[in-house]
Amino acid sequence: MQERRVFARIKIKIPLKFLKSGSDTAKEAEAVDISATGIGFITKENIAVKTPLDIWINLPDHHGPIHLTGRVVWSKDLGENGLKRVGIQLGKEKLMELGRVWLFQETRSQANKPSIQ
């Protein structure tokens, strides 16, 4: 299968919160990958395809949370502890804000590399 993505996707494990359209209670999830046009995350919540979401990613970089909007394009039951893997298509590309995610992940990756002695 040919890759159709224009923007690179990075693997990341970071908590996020999301709010379904029409709901007043934010739910927690864990992002597992992110690109300029989408996010994949794991949650215990059932979310129907086409559901609009507000998403907040709070990086430990001393800035405010990144707020994104999107809609569910697919959802798959992982069969373990009721977890689901959800694919989100972002509504508006916020490349500058998402750059914070790339910087955070790169900094974390560099910190975990062994130094040459």
PDB file of C-alpha atoms in Angstrom:
ATOM      1  CA  MET A   1       0.000   0.000   0.000  1.00  0.00           C
ATOM      2  CA  GLN A   2       1.389   3.383  -1.001  1.00  0.00           C
ATOM      3  CA  GLU A   3       1.848   6.016   1.738  1.00  0.00           C
ATOM      4  CA  ARG A   4      -0.475   8.969   1.080  1.00  0.00           C
ATOM      5  CA  ARG A   5       0.587  11.224   3.938  1.00  0.00           C
ATOM      6  CA  VAL A   6       2.099  14.583   3.012  1.00  0.00           C
ATOM      7  CA  PHE A   7       3.352  15.363   6.521  1.00  0.00           C
ATOM      8  CA  ALA A   8       5.560  13.071   8.591  1.00  0.00           C
ATOM      9  CA  ARG A   9       3.972  11.222  11.488  1.00  0.00           C
ATOM     10  CA  ILE A  10       5.928  10.905  14.709  1.00  0.00           C
ATOM     11  CA  LYS A  11       5.364   8.316  17.389  1.00  0.00           C
ATOM     12  CA  ILE A  12       4.816   9.886  20.793  1.00  0.00           C
ATOM     13  CA  LYS A  13       3.315   8.876  24.115  1.00  0.00           C
ATOM     14  CA  ILE A  14       1.771  11.872  25.781  1.00  0.00           C
ATOM     15  CA  PRO A  15      -1.513  12.424  27.611  1.00  0.00           C
ATOM     16  CA  LEU A  16      -4.256  14.468  26.035  1.00  0.00           C
ATOM     17  CA  LYS A  17      -7.812  15.463  26.820  1.00  0.00           C
ATOM     18  CA  PHE A  18     -10.693  15.532  24.392  1.00  0.00           C
ATOM     19  CA  LEU A  19     -14.243  16.760  24.414  1.00  0.00           C
ATOM     20  CA  LYS A  20     -16.941  15.316  22.176  1.00  0.00           C
ATOM     21  CA  SER A  21     -19.200  17.818  20.477  1.00  0.00           C
ATOM     22  CA  GLY A  22     -22.250  18.362  22.680  1.00  0.00           C
ATOM     23  CA  SER A  23     -20.563  16.984  25.814  1.00  0.00           C
ATOM     24  CA  ASP A  24     -19.530  19.000  28.847  1.00  0.00           C
ATOM     25  CA  THR A  25     -17.011  16.515  30.290  1.00  0.00           C
ATOM     26  CA  ALA A  26     -13.486  16.185  28.898  1.00  0.00           C
ATOM     27  CA  LYS A  27     -12.085  12.647  28.710  1.00  0.00           C
ATOM     28  CA  GLU A  28      -8.468  11.524  28.987  1.00  0.00           C
ATOM     29  CA  ALA A  29      -6.498   9.592  26.384  1.00  0.00           C
ATOM     30  CA  GLU A  30      -2.915   8.948  25.323  1.00  0.00           C
ATOM     31  CA  ALA A  31      -1.589  10.172  21.979  1.00  0.00           C
ATOM     32  CA  VAL A  32       0.478   7.510  20.209  1.00  0.00           C
ATOM     33  CA  ASP A  33       1.294   9.386  17.008  1.00  0.00           C
ATOM     34  CA  ILE A  34       0.818  12.863  15.602  1.00  0.00           C
ATOM     35  CA  SER A  35       1.297  14.747  12.362  1.00  0.00           C
ATOM     36  CA  ALA A  36       0.293  18.155  11.048  1.00  0.00           C
ATOM     37  CA  THR A  37      -3.008  16.722   9.842  1.00  0.00           C
ATOM     38  CA  GLY A  38      -3.906  14.017  12.353  1.00  0.00           C
ATOM     39  CA  ILE A  39      -3.523  12.351  15.727  1.00  0.00           C
ATOM     40  CA  GLY A  40      -3.795   8.725  16.761  1.00  0.00           C
ATOM     41  CA  PHE A  41      -4.719   8.039  20.370  1.00  0.00           C
ATOM     42  CA  ILE A  42      -5.782   5.308  22.787  1.00  0.00           C
ATOM     43  CA  THR A  43      -8.887   5.707  24.948  1.00  0.00           C
ATOM     44  CA  LYS A  44     -11.497   3.703  26.828  1.00  0.00           C
ATOM     45  CA  GLU A  45     -14.279   5.856  25.362  1.00  0.00           C
ATOM     46  CA  ASN A  46     -16.508   4.774  22.489  1.00  0.00           C
ATOM     47  CA  ILE A  47     -16.343   7.486  19.858  1.00  0.00           C
ATOM     48  CA  ALA A  48     -18.296   7.170  16.636  1.00  0.00           C
ATOM     49  CA  VAL A  49     -16.723   7.927  13.272  1.00  0.00           C
ATOM     50  CA  LYS A  50     -17.391  11.546  12.166  1.00  0.00           C
ATOM     51  CA  THR A  51     -17.660  12.757  15.791  1.00  0.00           C
ATOM     52  CA  PRO A  52     -16.184  16.277  16.078  1.00  0.00           C
ATOM     53  CA  LEU A  53     -13.671  16.690  18.918  1.00  0.00           C
ATOM     54  CA  ASP A  54     -11.848  19.445  20.736  1.00  0.00           C
ATOM     55  CA  ILE A  55      -8.408  18.195  21.801  1.00  0.00           C
ATOM     56  CA  TRP A  56      -5.907  19.620  24.290  1.00  0.00           C
ATOM     57  CA  ILE A  57      -2.295  18.497  24.485  1.00  0.00           C
ATOM     58  CA  ASN A  58      -0.474  19.796  27.543  1.00  0.00           C
ATOM     59  CA  LEU A  59       3.275  19.442  27.048  1.00  0.00           C
ATOM     60  CA  PRO A  60       5.576  19.902  30.041  1.00  0.00           C
ATOM     61  CA  ASP A  61       7.302  22.818  28.257  1.00  0.00           C
ATOM     62  CA  HIS A  62       5.929  25.637  30.454  1.00  0.00           C
ATOM     63  CA  HIS A  63       3.564  26.945  27.774  1.00  0.00           C
ATOM     64  CA  GLY A  64      -0.197  26.644  27.686  1.00  0.00           C
ATOM     65  CA  PRO A  65      -1.971  23.623  26.240  1.00  0.00           C
ATOM     66  CA  ILE A  66      -2.201  23.152  22.485  1.00  0.00           C
ATOM     67  CA  HIS A  67      -5.858  23.280  21.440  1.00  0.00           C
ATOM     68  CA  LEU A  68      -6.834  21.422  18.261  1.00  0.00           C
ATOM     69  CA  THR A  69     -10.109  20.513  16.601  1.00  0.00           C
ATOM     70  CA  GLY A  70     -10.795  17.492  14.460  1.00  0.00           C
ATOM     71  CA  ARG A  71     -13.098  14.628  13.698  1.00  0.00           C
ATOM     72  CA  VAL A  72     -12.879  10.880  14.144  1.00  0.00           C
ATOM     73  CA  VAL A  73     -12.086   9.129  10.855  1.00  0.00           C
ATOM     74  CA  TRP A  74     -11.689   5.603  12.253  1.00  0.00           C
ATOM     75  CA  SER A  75     -11.857   3.685  15.503  1.00  0.00           C
ATOM     76  CA  LYS A  76     -10.657   0.155  16.282  1.00  0.00           C
ATOM     77  CA  ASP A  77     -11.239  -2.006  19.357  1.00  0.00           C
ATOM     78  CA  LEU A  78      -7.875  -3.209  20.691  1.00  0.00           C
ATOM     79  CA  GLY A  79      -9.462  -6.081  22.595  1.00  0.00           C
ATOM     80  CA  GLU A  80      -7.542  -5.373  25.796  1.00  0.00           C
ATOM     81  CA  ASN A  81      -9.160  -3.750  28.833  1.00  0.00           C
ATOM     82  CA  GLY A  82     -11.774  -2.123  26.603  1.00  0.00           C
ATOM     83  CA  LEU A  83      -9.195   0.127  24.914  1.00  0.00           C
ATOM     84  CA  LYS A  84      -9.793   1.661  21.509  1.00  0.00           C
ATOM     85  CA  ARG A  85      -7.337   3.125  18.989  1.00  0.00           C
ATOM     86  CA  VAL A  86      -8.805   6.231  17.366  1.00  0.00           C
ATOM     87  CA  GLY A  87      -7.675   8.172  14.297  1.00  0.00           C
ATOM     88  CA  ILE A  88      -8.401  11.894  14.170  1.00  0.00           C
ATOM     89  CA  GLN A  89      -8.239  14.171  11.157  1.00  0.00           C
ATOM     90  CA  LEU A  90      -7.382  17.660  12.366  1.00  0.00           C
ATOM     91  CA  GLY A  91      -9.570  20.513  11.218  1.00  0.00           C
ATOM     92  CA  LYS A  92      -7.043  23.313  10.960  1.00  0.00           C
ATOM     93  CA  GLU A  93      -3.370  22.645  10.585  1.00  0.00           C
ATOM     94  CA  LYS A  94      -1.527  24.483  13.351  1.00  0.00           C
ATOM     95  CA  LEU A  95       2.025  23.840  12.255  1.00  0.00           C
ATOM     96  CA  MET A  96       3.594  26.389  14.609  1.00  0.00           C
ATOM     97  CA  GLU A  97       1.837  24.970  17.653  1.00  0.00           C
ATOM     98  CA  LEU A  98       2.446  21.383  16.577  1.00  0.00           C
ATOM     99  CA  GLY A  99       6.114  22.304  16.194  1.00  0.00           C
ATOM    100  CA  ARG A 100       6.166  22.306  20.003  1.00  0.00           C
ATOM    101  CA  VAL A 101       5.292  18.590  19.929  1.00  0.00           C
ATOM    102  CA  TRP A 102       8.165  17.831  17.538  1.00  0.00           C
ATOM    103  CA  LEU A 103      10.587  19.891  19.639  1.00  0.00           C
ATOM    104  CA  PHE A 104       9.431  18.157  22.832  1.00  0.00           C
ATOM    105  CA  GLN A 105       9.817  14.692  21.297  1.00  0.00           C
ATOM    106  CA  GLU A 106      13.258  15.520  19.835  1.00  0.00           C
ATOM    107  CA  THR A 107      14.474  16.895  23.185  1.00  0.00           C
ATOM    108  CA  ARG A 108      13.173  13.797  24.986  1.00  0.00           C
ATOM    109  CA  SER A 109      14.827  11.497  22.410  1.00  0.00           C
ATOM    110  CA  GLN A 110      18.163  13.278  22.733  1.00  0.00           C
ATOM    111  CA  ALA A 111      18.029  13.061  26.545  1.00  0.00           C
ATOM    112  CA  ASN A 112      17.569   9.280  26.335  1.00  0.00           C
ATOM    113  CA  LYS A 113      20.490   8.638  23.970  1.00  0.00           C
ATOM    114  CA  PRO A 114      23.611   7.220  25.638  1.00  0.00           C
ATOM    115  CA  SER A 115      26.621   9.497  25.449  1.00  0.00           C
ATOM    116  CA  ILE A 116      29.866   8.275  23.908  1.00  0.00           C
ATOM    117  CA  GLN A 117      32.614   8.085  26.509  1.00  0.00           C
TER     118      GLN A 117
END
